[in-house]
Tab-separated table of N, CA and C in Angstrom:
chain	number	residue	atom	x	y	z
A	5	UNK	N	-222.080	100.436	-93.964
A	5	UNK	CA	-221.175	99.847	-93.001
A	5	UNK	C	-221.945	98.982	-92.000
A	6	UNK	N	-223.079	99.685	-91.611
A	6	UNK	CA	-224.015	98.809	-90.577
A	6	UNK	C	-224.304	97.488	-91.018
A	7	UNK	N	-225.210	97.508	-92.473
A	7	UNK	CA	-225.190	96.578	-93.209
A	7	UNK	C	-224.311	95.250	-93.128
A	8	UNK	N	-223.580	95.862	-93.782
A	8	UNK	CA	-222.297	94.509	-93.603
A	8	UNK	C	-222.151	94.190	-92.053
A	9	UNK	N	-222.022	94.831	-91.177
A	9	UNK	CA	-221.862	93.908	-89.950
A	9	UNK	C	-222.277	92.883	-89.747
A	10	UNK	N	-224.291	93.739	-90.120
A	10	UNK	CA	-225.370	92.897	-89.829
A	10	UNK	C	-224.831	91.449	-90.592
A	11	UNK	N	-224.887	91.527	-91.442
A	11	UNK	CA	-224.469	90.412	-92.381
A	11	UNK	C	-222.988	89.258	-91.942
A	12	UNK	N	-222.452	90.045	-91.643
A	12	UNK	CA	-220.582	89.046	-91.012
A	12	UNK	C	-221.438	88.079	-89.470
A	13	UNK	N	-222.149	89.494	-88.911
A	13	UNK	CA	-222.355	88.666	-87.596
A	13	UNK	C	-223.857	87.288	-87.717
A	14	UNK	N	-224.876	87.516	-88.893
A	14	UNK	CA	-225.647	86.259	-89.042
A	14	UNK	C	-224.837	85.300	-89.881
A	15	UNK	N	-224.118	85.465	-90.591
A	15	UNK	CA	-223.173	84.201	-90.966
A	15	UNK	C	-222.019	84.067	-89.778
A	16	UNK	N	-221.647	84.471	-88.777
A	16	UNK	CA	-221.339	83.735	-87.820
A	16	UNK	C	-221.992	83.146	-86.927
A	17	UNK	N	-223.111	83.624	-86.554
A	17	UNK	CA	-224.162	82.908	-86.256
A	17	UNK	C	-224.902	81.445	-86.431
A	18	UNK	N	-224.914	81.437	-87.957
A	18	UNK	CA	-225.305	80.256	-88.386
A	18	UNK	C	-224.123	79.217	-88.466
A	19	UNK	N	-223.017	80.120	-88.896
A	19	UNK	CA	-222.009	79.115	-88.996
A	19	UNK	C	-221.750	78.247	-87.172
A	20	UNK	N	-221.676	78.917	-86.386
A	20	UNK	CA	-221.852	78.468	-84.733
A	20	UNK	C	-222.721	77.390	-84.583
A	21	UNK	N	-223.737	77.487	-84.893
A	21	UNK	CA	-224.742	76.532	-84.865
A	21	UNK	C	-224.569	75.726	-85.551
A	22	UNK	N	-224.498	75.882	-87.092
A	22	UNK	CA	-223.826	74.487	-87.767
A	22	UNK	C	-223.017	73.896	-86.952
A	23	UNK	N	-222.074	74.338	-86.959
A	23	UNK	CA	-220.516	73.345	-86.129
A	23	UNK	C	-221.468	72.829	-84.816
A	24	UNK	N	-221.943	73.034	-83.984
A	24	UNK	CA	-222.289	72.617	-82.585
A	24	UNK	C	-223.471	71.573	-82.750
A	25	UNK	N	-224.471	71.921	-84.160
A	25	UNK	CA	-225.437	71.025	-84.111
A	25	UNK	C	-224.545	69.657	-84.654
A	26	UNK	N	-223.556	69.853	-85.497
A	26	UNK	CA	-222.622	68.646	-86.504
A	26	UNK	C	-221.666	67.797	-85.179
A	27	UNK	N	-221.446	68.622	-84.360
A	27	UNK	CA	-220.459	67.694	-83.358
A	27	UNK	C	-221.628	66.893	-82.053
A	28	UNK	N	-222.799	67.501	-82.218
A	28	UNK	CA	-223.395	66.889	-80.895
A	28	UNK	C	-223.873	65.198	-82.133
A	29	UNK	N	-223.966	64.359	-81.293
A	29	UNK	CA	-224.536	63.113	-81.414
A	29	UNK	C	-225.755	62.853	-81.225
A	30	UNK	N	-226.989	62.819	-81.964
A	30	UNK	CA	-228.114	62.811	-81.344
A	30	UNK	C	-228.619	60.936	-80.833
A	31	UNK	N	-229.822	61.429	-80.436
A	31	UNK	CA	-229.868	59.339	-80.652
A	31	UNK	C	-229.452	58.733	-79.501
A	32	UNK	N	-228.462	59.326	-78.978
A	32	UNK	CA	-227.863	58.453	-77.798
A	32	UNK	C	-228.423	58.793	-76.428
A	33	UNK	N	-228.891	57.709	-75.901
A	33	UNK	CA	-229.529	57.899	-74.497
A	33	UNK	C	-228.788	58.846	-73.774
A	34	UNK	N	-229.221	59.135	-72.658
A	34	UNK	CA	-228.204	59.689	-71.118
A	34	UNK	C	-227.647	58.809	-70.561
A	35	UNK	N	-226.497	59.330	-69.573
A	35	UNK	CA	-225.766	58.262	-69.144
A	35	UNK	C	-226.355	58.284	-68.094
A	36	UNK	N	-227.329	58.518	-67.443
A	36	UNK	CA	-228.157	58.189	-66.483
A	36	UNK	C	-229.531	57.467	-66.310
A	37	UNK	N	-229.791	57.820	-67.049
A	37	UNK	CA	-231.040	56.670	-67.971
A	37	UNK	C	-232.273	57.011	-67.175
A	38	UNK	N	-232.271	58.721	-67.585
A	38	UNK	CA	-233.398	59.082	-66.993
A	38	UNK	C	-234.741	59.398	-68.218
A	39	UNK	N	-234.130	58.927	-69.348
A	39	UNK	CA	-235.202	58.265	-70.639
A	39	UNK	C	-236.108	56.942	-70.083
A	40	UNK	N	-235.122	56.052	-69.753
A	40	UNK	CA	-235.782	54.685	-69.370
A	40	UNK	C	-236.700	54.635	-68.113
A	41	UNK	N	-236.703	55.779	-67.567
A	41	UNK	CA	-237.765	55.871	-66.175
A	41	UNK	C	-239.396	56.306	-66.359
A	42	UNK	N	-240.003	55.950	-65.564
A	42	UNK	CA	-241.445	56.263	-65.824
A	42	UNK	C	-241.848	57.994	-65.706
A	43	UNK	N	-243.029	57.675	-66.163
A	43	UNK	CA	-243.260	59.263	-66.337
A	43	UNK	C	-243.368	59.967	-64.841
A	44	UNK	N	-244.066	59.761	-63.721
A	44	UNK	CA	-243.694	60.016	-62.035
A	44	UNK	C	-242.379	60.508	-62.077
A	45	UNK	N	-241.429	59.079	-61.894
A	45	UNK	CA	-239.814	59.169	-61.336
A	45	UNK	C	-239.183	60.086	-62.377
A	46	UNK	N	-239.680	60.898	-63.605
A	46	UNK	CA	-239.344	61.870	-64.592
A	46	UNK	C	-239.298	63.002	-63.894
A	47	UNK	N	-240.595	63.144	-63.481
A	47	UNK	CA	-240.854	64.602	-63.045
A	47	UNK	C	-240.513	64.882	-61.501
A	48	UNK	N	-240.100	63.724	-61.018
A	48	UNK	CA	-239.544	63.702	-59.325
A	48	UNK	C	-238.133	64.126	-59.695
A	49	UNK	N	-237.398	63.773	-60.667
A	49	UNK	CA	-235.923	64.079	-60.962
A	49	UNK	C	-236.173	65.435	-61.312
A	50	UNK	N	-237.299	66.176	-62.372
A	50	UNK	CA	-237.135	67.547	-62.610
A	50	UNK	C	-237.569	68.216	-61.421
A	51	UNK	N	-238.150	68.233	-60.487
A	51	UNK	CA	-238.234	68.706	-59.491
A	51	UNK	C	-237.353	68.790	-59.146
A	52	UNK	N	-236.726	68.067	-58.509
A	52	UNK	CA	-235.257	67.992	-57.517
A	52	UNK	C	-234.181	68.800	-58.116
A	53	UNK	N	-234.328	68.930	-59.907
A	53	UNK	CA	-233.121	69.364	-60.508
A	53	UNK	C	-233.617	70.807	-60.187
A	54	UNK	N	-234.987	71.615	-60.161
A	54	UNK	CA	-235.272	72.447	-60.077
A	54	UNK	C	-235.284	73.545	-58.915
A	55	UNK	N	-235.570	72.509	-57.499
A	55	UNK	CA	-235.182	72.931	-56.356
A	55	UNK	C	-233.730	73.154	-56.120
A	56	UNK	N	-232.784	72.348	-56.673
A	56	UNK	CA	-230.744	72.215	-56.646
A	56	UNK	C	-230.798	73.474	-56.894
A	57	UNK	N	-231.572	73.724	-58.391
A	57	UNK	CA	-231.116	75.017	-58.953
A	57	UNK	C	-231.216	76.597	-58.537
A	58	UNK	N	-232.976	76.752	-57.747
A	58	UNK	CA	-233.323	78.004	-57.072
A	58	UNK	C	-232.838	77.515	-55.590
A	59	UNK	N	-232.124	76.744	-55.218
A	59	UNK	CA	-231.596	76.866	-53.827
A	59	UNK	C	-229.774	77.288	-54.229
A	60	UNK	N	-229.506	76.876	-54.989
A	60	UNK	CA	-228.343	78.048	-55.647
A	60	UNK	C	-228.548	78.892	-55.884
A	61	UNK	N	-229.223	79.914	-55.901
A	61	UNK	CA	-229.641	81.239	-56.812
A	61	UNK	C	-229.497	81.761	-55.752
A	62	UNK	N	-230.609	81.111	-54.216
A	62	UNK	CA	-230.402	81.651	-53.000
A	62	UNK	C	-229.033	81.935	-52.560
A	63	UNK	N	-228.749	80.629	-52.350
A	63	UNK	CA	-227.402	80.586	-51.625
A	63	UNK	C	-226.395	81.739	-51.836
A	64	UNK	N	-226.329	81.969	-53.311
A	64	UNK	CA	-225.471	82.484	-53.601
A	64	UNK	C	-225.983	84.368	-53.679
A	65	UNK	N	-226.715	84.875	-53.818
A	65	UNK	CA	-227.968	85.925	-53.261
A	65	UNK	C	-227.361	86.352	-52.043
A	66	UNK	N	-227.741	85.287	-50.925
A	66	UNK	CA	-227.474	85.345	-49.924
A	66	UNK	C	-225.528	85.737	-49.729
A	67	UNK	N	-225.053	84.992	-50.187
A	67	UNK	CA	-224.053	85.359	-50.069
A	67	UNK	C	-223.475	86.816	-50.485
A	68	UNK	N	-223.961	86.985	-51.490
A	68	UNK	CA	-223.976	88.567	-52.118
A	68	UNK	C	-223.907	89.492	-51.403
A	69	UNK	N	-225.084	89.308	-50.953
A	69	UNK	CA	-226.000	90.364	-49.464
A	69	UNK	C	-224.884	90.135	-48.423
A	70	UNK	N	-224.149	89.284	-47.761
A	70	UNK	CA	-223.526	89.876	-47.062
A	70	UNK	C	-222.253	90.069	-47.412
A	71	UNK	N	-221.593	89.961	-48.663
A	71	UNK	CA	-220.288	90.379	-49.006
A	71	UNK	C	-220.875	91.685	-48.971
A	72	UNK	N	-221.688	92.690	-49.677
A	72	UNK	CA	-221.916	93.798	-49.714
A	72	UNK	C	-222.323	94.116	-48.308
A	73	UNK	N	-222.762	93.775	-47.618
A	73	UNK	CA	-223.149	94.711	-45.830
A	73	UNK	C	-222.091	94.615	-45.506
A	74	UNK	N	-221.075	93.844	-45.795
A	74	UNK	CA	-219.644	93.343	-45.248
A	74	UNK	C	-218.518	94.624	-45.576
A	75	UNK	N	-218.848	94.988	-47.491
A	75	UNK	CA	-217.977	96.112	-47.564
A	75	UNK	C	-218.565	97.666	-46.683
A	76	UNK	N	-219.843	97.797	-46.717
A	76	UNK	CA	-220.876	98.801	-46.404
A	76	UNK	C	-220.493	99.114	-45.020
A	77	UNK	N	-220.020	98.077	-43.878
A	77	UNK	CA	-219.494	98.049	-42.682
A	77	UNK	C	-218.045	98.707	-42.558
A	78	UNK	N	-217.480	98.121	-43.374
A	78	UNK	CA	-216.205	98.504	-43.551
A	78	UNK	C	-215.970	99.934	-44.147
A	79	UNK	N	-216.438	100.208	-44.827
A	79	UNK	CA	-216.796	101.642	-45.735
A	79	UNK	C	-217.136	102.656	-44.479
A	80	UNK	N	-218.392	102.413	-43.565
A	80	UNK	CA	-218.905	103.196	-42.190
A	80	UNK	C	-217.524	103.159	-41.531
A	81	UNK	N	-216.894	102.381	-40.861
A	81	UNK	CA	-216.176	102.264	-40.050
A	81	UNK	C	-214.872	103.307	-40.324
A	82	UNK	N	-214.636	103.281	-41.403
A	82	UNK	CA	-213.539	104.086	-41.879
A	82	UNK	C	-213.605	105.612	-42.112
A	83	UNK	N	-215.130	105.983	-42.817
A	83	UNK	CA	-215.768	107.489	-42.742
A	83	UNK	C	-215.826	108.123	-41.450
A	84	UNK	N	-216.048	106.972	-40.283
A	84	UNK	CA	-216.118	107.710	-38.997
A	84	UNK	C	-214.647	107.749	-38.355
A	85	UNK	N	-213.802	107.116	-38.942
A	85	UNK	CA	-212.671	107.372	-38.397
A	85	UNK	C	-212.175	108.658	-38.771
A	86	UNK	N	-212.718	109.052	-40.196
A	86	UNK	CA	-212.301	110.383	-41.224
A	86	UNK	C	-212.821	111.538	-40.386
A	87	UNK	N	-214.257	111.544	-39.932
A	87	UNK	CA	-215.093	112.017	-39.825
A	87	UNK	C	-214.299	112.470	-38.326
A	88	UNK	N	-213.658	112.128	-37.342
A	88	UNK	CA	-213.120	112.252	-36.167
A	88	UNK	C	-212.030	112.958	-36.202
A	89	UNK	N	-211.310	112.338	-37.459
A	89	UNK	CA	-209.636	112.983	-37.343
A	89	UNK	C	-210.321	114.907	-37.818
A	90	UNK	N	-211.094	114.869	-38.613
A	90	UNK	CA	-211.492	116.148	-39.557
A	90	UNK	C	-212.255	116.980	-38.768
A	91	UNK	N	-213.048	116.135	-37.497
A	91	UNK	CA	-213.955	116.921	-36.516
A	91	UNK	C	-212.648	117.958	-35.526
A	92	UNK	N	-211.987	117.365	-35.064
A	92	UNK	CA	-210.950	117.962	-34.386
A	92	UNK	C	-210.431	119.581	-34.600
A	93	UNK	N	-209.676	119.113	-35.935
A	93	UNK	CA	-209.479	120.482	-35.985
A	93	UNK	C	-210.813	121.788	-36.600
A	94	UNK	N	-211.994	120.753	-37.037
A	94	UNK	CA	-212.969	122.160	-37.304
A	94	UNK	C	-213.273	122.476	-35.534
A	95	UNK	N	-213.573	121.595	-34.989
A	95	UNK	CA	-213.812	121.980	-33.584
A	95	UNK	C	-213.094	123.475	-32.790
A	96	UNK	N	-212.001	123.231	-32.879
A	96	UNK	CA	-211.457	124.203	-32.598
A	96	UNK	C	-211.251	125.672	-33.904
A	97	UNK	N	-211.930	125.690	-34.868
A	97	UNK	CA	-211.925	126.489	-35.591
A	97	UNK	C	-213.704	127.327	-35.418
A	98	UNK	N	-214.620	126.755	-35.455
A	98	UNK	CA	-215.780	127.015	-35.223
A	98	UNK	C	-215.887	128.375	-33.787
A	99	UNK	N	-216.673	128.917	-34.009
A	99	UNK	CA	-217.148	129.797	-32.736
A	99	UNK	C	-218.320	129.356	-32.106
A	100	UNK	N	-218.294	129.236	-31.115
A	100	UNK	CA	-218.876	128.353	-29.833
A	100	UNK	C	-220.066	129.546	-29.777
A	101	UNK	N	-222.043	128.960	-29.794
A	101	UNK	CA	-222.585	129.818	-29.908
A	101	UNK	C	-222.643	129.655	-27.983
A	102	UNK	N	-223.532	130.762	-27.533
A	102	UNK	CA	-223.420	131.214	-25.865
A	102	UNK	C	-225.251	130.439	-25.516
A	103	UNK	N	-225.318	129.520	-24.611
A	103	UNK	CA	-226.295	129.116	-23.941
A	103	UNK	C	-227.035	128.601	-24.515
A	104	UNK	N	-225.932	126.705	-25.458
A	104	UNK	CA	-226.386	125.846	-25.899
A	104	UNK	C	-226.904	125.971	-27.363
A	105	UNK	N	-226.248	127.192	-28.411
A	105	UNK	CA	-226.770	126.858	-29.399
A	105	UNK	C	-227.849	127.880	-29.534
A	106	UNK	N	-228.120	128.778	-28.702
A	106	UNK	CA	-229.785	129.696	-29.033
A	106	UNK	C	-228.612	130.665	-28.915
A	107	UNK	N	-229.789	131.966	-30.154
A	107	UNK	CA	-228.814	133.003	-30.432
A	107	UNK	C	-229.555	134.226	-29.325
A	108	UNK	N	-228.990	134.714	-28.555
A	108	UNK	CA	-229.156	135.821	-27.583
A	108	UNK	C	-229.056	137.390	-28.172
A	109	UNK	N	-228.421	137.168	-29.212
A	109	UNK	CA	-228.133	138.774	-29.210
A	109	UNK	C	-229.910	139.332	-29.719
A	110	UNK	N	-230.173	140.286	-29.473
A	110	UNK	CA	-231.390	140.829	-29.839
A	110	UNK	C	-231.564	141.261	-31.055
A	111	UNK	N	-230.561	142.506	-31.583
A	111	UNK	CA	-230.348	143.024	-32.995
A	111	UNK	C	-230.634	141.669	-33.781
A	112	UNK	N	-229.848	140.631	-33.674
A	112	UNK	CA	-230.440	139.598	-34.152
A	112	UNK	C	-231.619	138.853	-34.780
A	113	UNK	N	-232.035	138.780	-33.444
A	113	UNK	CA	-233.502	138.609	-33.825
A	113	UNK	C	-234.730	139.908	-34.232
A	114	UNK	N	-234.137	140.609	-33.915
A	114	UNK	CA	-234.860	141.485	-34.461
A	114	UNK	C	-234.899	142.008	-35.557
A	115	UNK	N	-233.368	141.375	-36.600
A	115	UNK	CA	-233.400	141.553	-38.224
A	115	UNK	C	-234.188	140.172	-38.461
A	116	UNK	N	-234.207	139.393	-38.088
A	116	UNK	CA	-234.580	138.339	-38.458
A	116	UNK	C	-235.968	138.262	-38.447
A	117	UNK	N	-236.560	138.593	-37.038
A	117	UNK	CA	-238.163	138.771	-37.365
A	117	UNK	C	-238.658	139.830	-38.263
A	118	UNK	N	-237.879	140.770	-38.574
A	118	UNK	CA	-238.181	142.061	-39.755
A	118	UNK	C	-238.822	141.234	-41.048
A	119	UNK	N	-237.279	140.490	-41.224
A	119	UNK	CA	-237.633	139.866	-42.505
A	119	UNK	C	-238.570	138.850	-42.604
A	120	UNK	N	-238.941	138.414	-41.991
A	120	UNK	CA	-239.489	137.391	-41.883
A	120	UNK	C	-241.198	137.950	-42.009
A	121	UNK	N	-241.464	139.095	-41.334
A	121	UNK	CA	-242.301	139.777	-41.357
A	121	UNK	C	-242.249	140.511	-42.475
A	122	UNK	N	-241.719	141.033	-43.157
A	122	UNK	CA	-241.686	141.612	-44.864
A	122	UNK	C	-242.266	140.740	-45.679
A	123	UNK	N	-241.754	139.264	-45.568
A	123	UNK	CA	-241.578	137.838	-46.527
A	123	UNK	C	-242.873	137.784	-46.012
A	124	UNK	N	-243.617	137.510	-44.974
A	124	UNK	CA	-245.436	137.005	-44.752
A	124	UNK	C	-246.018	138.183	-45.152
A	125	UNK	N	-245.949	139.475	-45.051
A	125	UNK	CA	-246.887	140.231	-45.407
A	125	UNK	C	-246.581	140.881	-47.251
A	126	UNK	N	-245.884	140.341	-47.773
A	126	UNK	CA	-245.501	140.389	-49.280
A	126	UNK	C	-246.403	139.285	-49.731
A	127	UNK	N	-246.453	137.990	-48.981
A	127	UNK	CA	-247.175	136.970	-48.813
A	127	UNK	C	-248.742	137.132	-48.865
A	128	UNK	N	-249.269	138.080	-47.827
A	128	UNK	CA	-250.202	138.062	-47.404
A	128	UNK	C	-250.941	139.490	-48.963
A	129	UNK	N	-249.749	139.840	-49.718
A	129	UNK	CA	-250.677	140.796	-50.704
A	129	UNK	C	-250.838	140.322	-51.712
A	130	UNK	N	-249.796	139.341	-52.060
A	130	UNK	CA	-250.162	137.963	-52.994
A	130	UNK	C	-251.450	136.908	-52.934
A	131	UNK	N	-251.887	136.439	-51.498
A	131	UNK	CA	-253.071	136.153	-51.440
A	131	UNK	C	-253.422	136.485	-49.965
A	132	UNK	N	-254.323	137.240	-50.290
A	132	UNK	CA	-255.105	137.825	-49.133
A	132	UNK	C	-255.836	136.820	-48.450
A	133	UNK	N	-256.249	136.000	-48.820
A	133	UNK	CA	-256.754	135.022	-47.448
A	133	UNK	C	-256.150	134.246	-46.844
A	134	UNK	N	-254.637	134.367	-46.637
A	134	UNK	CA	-253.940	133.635	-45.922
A	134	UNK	C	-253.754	134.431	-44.369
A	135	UNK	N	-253.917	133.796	-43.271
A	135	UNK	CA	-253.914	134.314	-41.933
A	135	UNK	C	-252.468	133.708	-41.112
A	136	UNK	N	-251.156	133.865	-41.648
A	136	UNK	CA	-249.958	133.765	-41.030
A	136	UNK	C	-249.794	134.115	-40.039
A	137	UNK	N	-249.890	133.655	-38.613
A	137	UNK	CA	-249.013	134.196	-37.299
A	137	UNK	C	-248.351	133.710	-37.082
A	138	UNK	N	-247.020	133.945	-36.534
A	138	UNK	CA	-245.995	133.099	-35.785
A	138	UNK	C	-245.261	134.212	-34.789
A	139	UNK	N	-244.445	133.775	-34.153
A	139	UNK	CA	-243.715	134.287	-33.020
A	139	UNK	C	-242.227	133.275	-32.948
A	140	UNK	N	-241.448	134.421	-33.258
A	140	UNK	CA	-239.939	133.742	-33.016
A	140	UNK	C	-239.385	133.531	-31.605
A	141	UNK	N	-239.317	132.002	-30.879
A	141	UNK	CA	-239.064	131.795	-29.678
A	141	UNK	C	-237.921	131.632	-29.618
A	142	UNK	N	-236.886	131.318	-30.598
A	142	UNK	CA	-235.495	130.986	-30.501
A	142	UNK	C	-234.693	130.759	-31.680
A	143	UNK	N	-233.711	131.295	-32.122
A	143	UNK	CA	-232.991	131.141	-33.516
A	143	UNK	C	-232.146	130.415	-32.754
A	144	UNK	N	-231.752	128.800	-34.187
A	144	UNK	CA	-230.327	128.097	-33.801
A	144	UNK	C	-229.760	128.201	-35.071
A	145	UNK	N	-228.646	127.927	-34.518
A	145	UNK	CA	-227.354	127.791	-35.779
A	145	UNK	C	-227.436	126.468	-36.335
A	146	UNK	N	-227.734	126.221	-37.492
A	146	UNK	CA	-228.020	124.727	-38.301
A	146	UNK	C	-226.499	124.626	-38.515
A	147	UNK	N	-225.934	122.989	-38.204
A	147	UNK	CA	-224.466	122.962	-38.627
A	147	UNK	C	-224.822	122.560	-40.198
């Protein structure tokens, strides 16, 4: 089955090219008569055609770049509108921690440094030359 494709699609192939090489006219100058110019004023025209061409590439690049910052703006603008209507009611659903976010209760921290102290010295029998100290100054609540 592959086969034959291969085969339908190089005889359309060639057949394309036949027809396009049979209808072009060869032989006939340009209608600009940039044959009849010297070899200089040749390569001053391919220049120029060459600069037209990568100053389109820009242009239009450029333009790209800001249709896309353009949607990217628009896209922000609208998430934070989401982001406001949706803050509201978690706001009032959340429990408010006491004195900015640091956790006070003691039991607290005191399961917390347990473990934490289990986890380094489980640590410390895995490889013994590690010298871990720390001191817990304040637990926060990560949103």
């Amino acid at each position: 089955m592959k086969k034959k494709l291969r085969i339908v699609l190089l005889v359309a192939i060639v057949l394309c090219m036949l027809f396009v090489m049979t209808a072009c006219e060869y032989g006939e100058t340009d209608k600009l008569g940039i044959a009849d110019k010297s070899f200089g004023e040749r390569i001053w025209i391919g220049i120029q055609v060459s600069l037209l061409g990568i100053g389109t590439v820009f242009v239009v690049l450029f333009a790209l770049i800001l249709f896309v910052s353009l949607i990217k703006l628009i896209s922000l603008i609208g998430n934070k509108k989401q982001q406001k209507q949706q803050a509201l009611p978690q706001a009032e659903k959340a429990p408010a921690l006491p004195s900015g976010g640091v956790c006070e209760d003691d039991e607290v921290v005191a399961a917390i440094t347990a473990a934490l102290q289990v986890y380094y010295e489980a640590q410390n029998a895995q490889y013994p030359t590690s010298n871990l100290r720390f001191k817990v100054r304040s637990i926060k609540q990560i949103k």
